[in-house]
Every structure is written in structure tokens, then in C-alpha cells.
Amino acid sequence: MTEIKTLTIAELKTALTDMGEKPFRAGQIFKWLHQPVESFDEMTDLSKDLRAKLAQRFVLTVPVIERKQVSKVDGTVKYLWRMQGGDCVESVLMRYKHGNTVCVSTQVGCRMGCVFCASGLFGLKRNLSAGEILDEVLFMQKDSGEPVHNIVLMGTGEPLDNYENVVKFLHLVSSEGGVNIGQRHISLSTSGIADKIEMLAKEKLQITLSISLHAPDNDSRSAMMPVNRSFPIERLIASTNAYFDTTGRRVSYEYAMARGVSDRPWQAEQLAKLLRGRPAHVNLIPLNEVAESALKPSTRESVRKFQEILEKHGIAATVRRKLGPDIDAACGQLRRRQLENEGTK
Ligand code: SAH
Ligand code: SF4
């Protein structure tokens, strides 16, 4: 059975027509689907008959909270959802002065194998559907009772390895009549699947593309991120340049600083050289320590030095403030703990 939340208004219209129903109901149903309803019976302005028909034909996905951690320091909330079918995924709600940002997962696990990342430790289990990604947003709004202003696709999973569903999600969540979050308020973070970045550029979305670069030279980057062996840095940067040239959107670069591995001054020089020519923004993040990895976070002093070198070359660089420091288990840690408890590995 089709998951009804994966449908656009146009697709809902077609489905309704096929069912012998009035297509104008699509807008009404779409509106309900973008609220955290748990059953078709909550859609009280539809006839009982139509609700029953929908329930027969479609699945309405409803995630439940398996675990929740709230930071006592800044109110950041980390959710572990149990999706229908039993898989667990994480999302995070961050409260900033300029509004609430949610960080959502796009896959159950990840197969990219970055050595510093807890999300990839158990490989990829499955892709999330567009509706399930939307559910993370809807049910965080429901639980917190607060609106969401910004979305980052930075939870577990490689969004561009789940291309079709992620692009569908981006269209759904930014549609009028639904959650309606402007594409300029959405960032997609990728480990750098260059051919998919080129595809994404052609979708002409207004989202911010964020590249997890983490090292400016192929030797260091390949040692940290296996994807670099398929798409080396030159190819990656060519694709991000194409993204900017097609969309006009400045690209962001995430740079997790690992002591003695990616934080040396010559690497800052090389990074500046690499990003020359197109508007770019670098987020420097001290690496989160993951038990399975030997990589250690850089010292505050070397982060500051690195930032100075970038700025000297005219590259905008900010050091990311860490939210929820008391609940911070690096990305993917909650799900990891859950899997270990369940003994599923
Ligand atoms: N798969 C996508 C998006 C999810 S990962 C990607 O890799 O971009 C979200 C971000 O967290 C990425 O920038 C990733 O590199 C970063 N990350 C993962 N583990 C980390 C760690 N231990 N310390 C710092 N950043 C980490
Ligand atoms: Fe996957 Fe991103 Fe983690 Fe790499 S950093 S393993 S791409 S989730």
C-alpha cells in the first residue's frame, strides 16, 4: 500500500479521481497530512465514507517517541523515533534566537563509512520515504508545541544516496498548503557524491547545499571519507561550482577539525586556495569524539589559527557553537545505543 504522505497535491488529485472521488478534496487532505494526525478519523471535515476509503487504500505513517533527551543547558531536544516497521531514527530540535531548527535523518543507517561517524557504524539498513522524513518534522512540532522555522538534513544518512525520496521531501515540505517551509530555510548536507550534486543543481531548488569537506587534500580526505576515492576533491569542487552557477546559492562547507589530521596550517592555506573563486562559507566544528575512532578533536588554539588563515584569504569562516553539550553524543549515538541495547548490532 502507498504511504499517503509521500503524495503531492497533484498525485492526491489523481488518486482521488481513480477512487471516484472529487479531486478538489486533495487540498483538504494534503493539509491534514502535514499535521501530526495519527489516524484518518482525525480528518473531521471529510465524510466518514471517504476516511474509510482512504484507510483501506493508504498507509498513514506515525512515528512514536522511543527516547527523548532534553539539554538542561540550552533546551536542545534529541528524539529517537520508532518508525512503523520497527526501525529507529534520530532527529534533533535546536532552539536559536532566530527560530527553531530541526535536524532530520534521511536513512536508517548510512553506507558511506566515514571513519569519524557513529551513524555509519552499522551500515545502511534502508532509505526513509519522503513521508517518513516529513514525519520527523511534523512530530517534533507536535511534541514541542512549537513551530519549525529551519530544517537541516544532517541527521543519520546520506541524503544524496536516497536522492529521489529526499528531493520529493524537499518539494513536499516547501509546498503551499502544507508545512510550507521556504527552501531558503532548508540545508542539505552531503559527504560529496559529486554526480548527484550535479543532478541536484538541475532541480533548481533554492535550498542551501552544505558539503562535509573535512579535509582539503585527497590523502587526508580519503583516509577519513571513503567517498573521496570515487569523487576526489577536484571533482567535488567542480560540482559545487556548478551548483552555485546554476542556482546562485552560496555553498557551505562543514569542516570537522581532527587533531593533527585536518587542522594543520598548510591545510587551511590549501582550503582557502580550493574555495577561491566562488562565494563560500566554512563552518569549523571541533570533531566529536566517537569511541570507535582514533581521531581526536583539535585544540581551541588550532581552530582559532585555522580560522584566521581562512579569513586572511577572504574566506568567511565561523566556529560552530555546540548546542546541547550535555546530551551531545555525536550524531547517530542515540540510535547506536538503542541497537546495542536490543542486541541487533
Ligand atoms: N551524510 C551527510 C549528512 C549527515 S552527517 C553528510 O555526511 O554530510 C551530518 C554532519 O555531521 C556531517 O557534516 C558529518 O560529517 C558530521 N559528523 C559526523 N560525525 C561527526 C563527528 N564525530 N564530529 C563532527 N562532525 C561529525
Ligand atoms: Fe554517512 Fe554522513 Fe556519517 Fe559519512 S558523515 S557516514 S555520509 S552520515
XYZ file of C-alpha atoms and ligand atoms in Angstrom:
379
model
C 0.000 0.000 0.000
C 1.170 3.512 -0.790
C 2.193 5.802 2.063
C -0.215 8.686 1.636
C 2.205 11.323 2.985
C 4.559 10.707 0.072
C 1.949 12.149 -2.325
C 1.948 15.675 -3.719
C -1.358 17.525 -4.152
C -1.331 16.640 -7.865
C -0.778 12.961 -7.061
C -3.537 13.066 -4.457
C -5.896 14.525 -7.065
C -5.172 11.664 -9.445
C -5.623 9.104 -6.661
C -8.960 10.636 -5.653
C -10.180 10.661 -9.246
C -9.193 6.981 -9.547
C -11.263 6.287 -6.441
C -14.298 8.024 -7.940
C -13.936 10.917 -5.508
C -13.877 14.642 -6.087
C -10.309 15.805 -6.825
C -10.858 19.113 -5.005
C -10.656 17.206 -1.723
C -6.910 16.854 -2.366
C -6.034 20.235 -0.852
C -8.032 19.449 2.269
C -6.400 16.041 2.693
C -2.931 17.437 1.972
C -3.397 19.947 4.770
C -4.260 17.163 7.200
C -1.294 15.085 6.086
C 1.028 17.936 7.001
C -0.276 17.945 10.544
C 0.695 15.301 13.058
C -2.553 13.318 12.798
C -2.431 9.716 13.914
C -5.453 8.341 12.073
C -7.705 9.197 9.148
C -10.543 9.584 11.647
C -8.976 12.805 12.872
C -9.703 14.361 9.459
C -13.057 15.514 10.673
C -14.056 17.635 7.696
C -14.014 14.575 5.421
C -17.001 12.248 5.261
C -16.788 9.007 7.241
C -17.069 7.140 3.984
C -14.086 8.921 2.432
C -11.995 8.437 5.578
C -12.717 4.704 5.480
C -11.828 4.512 1.800
C -8.531 6.312 2.402
C -7.695 3.984 5.284
C -8.292 0.990 3.027
C -6.024 2.251 0.289
C -3.261 4.080 2.033
C -0.839 3.772 4.916
C -0.680 6.711 7.305
C 2.790 6.566 8.867
C 3.022 7.533 12.547
C 6.371 7.507 14.382
C 6.444 7.097 18.164
C 8.974 8.527 20.598
C 11.267 5.738 21.764
C 13.620 8.027 23.711
C 13.978 11.737 24.248
C 16.779 13.764 25.813
C 16.457 17.418 26.706
C 19.519 19.590 27.278
C 19.414 21.419 30.593
C 21.845 23.956 29.164
C 20.004 25.252 26.108
C 16.808 23.254 25.630
C 18.035 21.269 22.636
C 15.921 18.123 22.298
C 17.150 14.891 20.804
C 14.495 12.400 19.688
C 14.782 8.744 18.901
C 11.745 7.708 16.854
C 10.481 4.239 16.282
C 9.076 4.174 12.777
C 6.333 1.872 11.597
C 8.068 -1.396 10.831
C 10.310 -1.040 13.887
C 13.373 0.890 12.682
C 14.729 3.715 14.837
C 15.913 7.108 13.589
C 17.129 10.272 15.317
C 16.183 13.909 14.951
C 17.174 16.998 16.903
C 15.311 20.217 17.695
C 17.598 23.193 18.280
C 16.385 26.475 19.680
C 18.186 29.504 18.307
C 17.347 33.160 18.782
C 16.284 33.373 15.136
C 13.930 30.394 15.431
C 13.738 26.646 15.769
C 15.881 24.451 13.569
C 15.297 20.745 13.214
C 17.910 18.280 12.082
C 16.393 15.235 10.380
C 17.632 11.811 9.314
C 17.194 10.621 5.740
C 18.156 6.951 6.025
C 18.172 4.201 8.626
C 21.954 3.990 8.992
C 24.401 5.015 6.285
C 26.700 3.166 3.927
C 29.272 5.886 3.277
C 31.609 4.639 6.022
C 33.179 7.926 7.213
C 35.598 6.876 9.950
C 34.584 9.586 12.432
C 30.842 8.989 12.258
C 28.626 6.933 14.556
C 25.744 6.894 12.066
C 27.584 4.674 9.661
C 28.836 2.104 12.157
C 26.219 -0.487 11.278
C 25.937 0.281 7.597
C 22.718 1.123 5.775
C 19.506 -0.607 6.735
C 17.072 1.186 4.440
C 16.049 4.506 2.942
C 13.409 6.617 4.646
C 10.450 7.554 2.477
C 9.659 11.204 1.776
C 6.708 10.850 4.168
C 8.825 9.442 6.968
C 11.284 12.344 6.718
C 8.316 14.705 6.804
C 7.033 12.831 9.875
C 10.182 13.755 11.786
C 9.354 17.438 11.261
C 5.638 17.058 11.990
C 6.032 15.067 15.164
C 8.768 17.289 16.575
C 6.378 20.199 16.087
C 3.696 18.205 17.837
C 5.832 17.144 20.783
C 7.427 20.538 21.342
C 4.286 22.520 20.642
C 6.492 24.946 18.742
C 6.774 25.804 15.053
C 9.779 24.801 12.961
C 11.495 27.580 11.017
C 14.530 25.875 9.534
C 15.374 22.335 8.507
C 18.800 20.778 8.108
C 19.238 17.364 6.517
C 22.144 16.487 8.757
C 20.902 13.566 10.814
C 21.717 9.957 10.067
C 22.099 9.010 6.430
C 23.492 10.419 3.218
C 20.655 12.428 1.642
C 22.017 12.085 -1.882
C 22.193 8.295 -1.500
C 18.388 8.481 -1.088
C 18.043 11.018 -3.866
C 14.516 10.534 -5.125
C 12.835 10.428 -1.713
C 14.845 13.375 -0.426
C 14.001 15.571 -3.418
C 10.357 14.585 -3.008
C 10.552 15.534 0.668
C 12.033 18.930 -0.226
C 9.119 19.595 -2.561
C 6.531 18.386 -0.049
C 7.807 20.304 2.952
C 8.081 23.533 0.976
C 4.638 23.215 -0.672
C 1.940 25.753 -0.075
C -0.943 24.203 1.803
C 1.394 22.005 3.822
C 4.148 22.733 6.343
C 5.303 25.355 3.850
C 8.887 25.932 4.940
C 10.707 28.088 2.413
C 13.512 26.333 0.551
C 15.908 29.031 1.647
C 15.329 27.798 5.182
C 16.446 24.279 4.295
C 20.030 22.945 4.139
C 21.099 19.636 2.707
C 24.386 18.233 3.924
C 26.282 15.707 1.829
C 29.526 13.806 2.102
C 30.122 14.751 -1.526
C 28.516 12.451 -4.099
C 29.503 14.725 -6.972
C 27.312 13.273 -9.736
C 24.254 13.626 -7.508
C 25.219 17.218 -6.661
C 25.154 17.943 -10.386
C 21.716 16.323 -10.634
C 20.521 18.354 -7.663
C 21.716 21.578 -9.284
C 19.400 20.851 -12.208
C 16.376 20.586 -9.885
C 16.770 24.361 -9.448
C 15.844 24.316 -5.779
C 16.655 27.258 -3.541
C 17.992 25.146 -0.682
C 21.471 25.611 0.778
C 23.946 22.928 -0.170
C 26.336 22.055 2.596
C 29.397 19.938 1.835
C 31.062 17.849 4.526
C 34.565 18.548 3.335
C 36.657 17.960 6.462
C 39.996 17.962 4.617
C 41.402 19.907 1.650
C 43.782 17.249 0.290
C 42.909 13.884 -1.204
C 45.199 11.831 1.037
C 43.698 13.090 4.291
C 40.155 13.151 2.950
C 40.271 9.641 1.505
C 41.539 8.345 4.842
C 38.541 9.934 6.601
C 35.850 9.528 3.970
C 35.822 6.597 1.522
C 33.534 8.570 -0.845
C 36.595 10.652 -1.722
C 38.076 7.692 -3.590
C 35.135 7.761 -6.009
C 34.797 11.539 -6.168
C 38.099 13.232 -5.349
C 38.250 16.835 -4.197
C 38.753 18.397 -7.647
C 35.632 16.648 -8.959
C 33.674 17.557 -5.819
C 34.570 21.239 -6.030
C 33.730 21.299 -9.755
C 30.249 20.004 -8.850
C 29.737 22.586 -6.103
C 30.836 25.323 -8.502
C 28.232 24.034 -10.945
C 25.684 24.115 -8.112
C 26.425 27.765 -7.441
C 26.481 28.688 -11.124
C 23.061 27.095 -11.730
C 21.255 28.114 -8.546
C 23.053 31.270 -7.418
C 23.141 29.808 -3.911
C 26.313 30.144 -1.868
C 27.671 26.755 -0.840
C 28.557 25.960 2.789
C 31.429 23.724 3.805
C 31.474 21.736 7.024
C 34.949 21.171 8.361
C 35.286 18.894 11.410
C 38.701 19.523 12.854
C 40.673 16.459 13.847
C 43.847 16.994 15.836
C 46.973 16.593 13.717
C 44.960 15.216 10.799
C 42.960 18.043 9.275
C 43.877 21.077 11.384
C 47.377 21.921 10.190
C 48.069 25.461 8.946
C 49.070 24.263 5.453
C 45.645 22.656 5.214
C 43.991 25.992 5.961
C 46.082 27.528 3.153
C 45.081 24.718 0.811
C 41.414 25.022 1.755
C 41.480 28.747 1.011
C 43.001 28.034 -2.396
C 40.381 25.400 -3.122
C 37.430 27.646 -2.364
C 38.727 30.686 -4.198
C 36.547 31.979 -6.979
C 33.026 31.265 -5.702
C 31.217 32.600 -2.628
C 31.642 30.074 0.149
C 31.156 29.783 3.857
C 33.137 27.458 6.115
C 31.797 26.068 9.390
C 34.625 24.894 11.579
C 33.491 22.260 14.043
C 35.724 20.636 16.634
C 35.361 16.916 15.901
C 33.105 14.995 18.258
C 34.935 12.067 19.729
C 33.498 8.692 18.770
C 34.676 5.695 20.765
C 35.368 3.558 17.677
C 37.625 6.150 16.050
C 41.168 7.192 16.948
C 40.549 10.772 15.773
C 40.666 13.460 18.444
C 39.216 16.984 18.409
C 41.530 19.885 17.631
C 42.558 22.254 20.361
C 40.810 25.598 20.622
C 44.059 27.295 19.691
C 44.480 25.409 16.413
C 40.832 26.030 15.486
C 41.378 29.756 16.020
C 44.555 29.730 13.953
C 42.861 27.837 11.152
C 40.027 30.353 11.096
C 42.489 33.246 10.983
C 44.260 31.835 7.940
C 40.962 31.370 6.099
C 39.871 34.890 6.922
C 43.192 36.304 5.825
C 42.366 34.870 2.407
C 38.877 36.370 2.472
C 37.025 33.124 3.194
C 34.154 33.531 5.671
C 34.574 31.032 8.476
C 32.654 30.558 11.697
C 33.345 28.247 14.581
C 30.111 26.412 15.233
C 28.714 26.728 18.707
C 27.921 23.353 20.127
C 24.269 23.027 21.127
C 23.093 20.575 23.752
C 26.594 19.908 25.091
C 25.217 17.777 27.905
C 23.223 15.483 25.602
C 25.716 15.677 22.806
C 26.637 12.252 21.822
C 27.839 12.783 18.266
C 25.349 12.274 15.504
C 23.948 8.748 15.434
C 24.824 7.912 19.014
C 21.286 7.536 20.370
C 20.350 5.044 17.721
C 23.623 3.237 18.226
C 22.900 2.838 21.918
C 19.407 1.600 21.172
C 20.716 -1.017 18.712
C 23.279 -2.175 21.252
C 20.582 -2.484 23.920
C 18.453 -4.517 21.576
C 21.435 -6.679 20.719
C 20.747 -6.246 16.990
C 24.134 -4.722 16.346
N 25.614 12.262 5.450
C 25.578 13.666 5.381
C 24.663 14.303 6.397
C 24.643 13.685 7.777
S 26.093 13.802 8.736
C 26.972 14.230 5.496
O 27.880 13.493 5.808
O 27.120 15.417 5.234
C 25.974 15.428 9.414
C 27.280 16.113 9.657
O 27.902 15.610 10.844
C 28.293 15.936 8.537
O 28.909 17.157 8.244
C 29.256 14.959 9.142
O 30.482 14.992 8.501
C 29.266 15.421 10.574
N 29.826 14.458 11.535
C 29.623 13.140 11.614
N 30.337 12.626 12.650
C 30.977 13.656 13.234
C 31.859 13.785 14.329
N 32.236 12.729 15.042
N 32.321 15.007 14.648
C 31.953 16.098 13.938
N 31.126 16.048 12.887
C 30.649 14.844 12.529
Fe 27.105 8.835 6.434
Fe 27.368 11.481 6.749
Fe 28.071 9.769 8.687
Fe 29.529 9.927 6.476
S 29.209 11.554 7.985
S 28.893 8.027 7.495
S 27.965 10.267 4.957
S 26.016 10.099 7.909
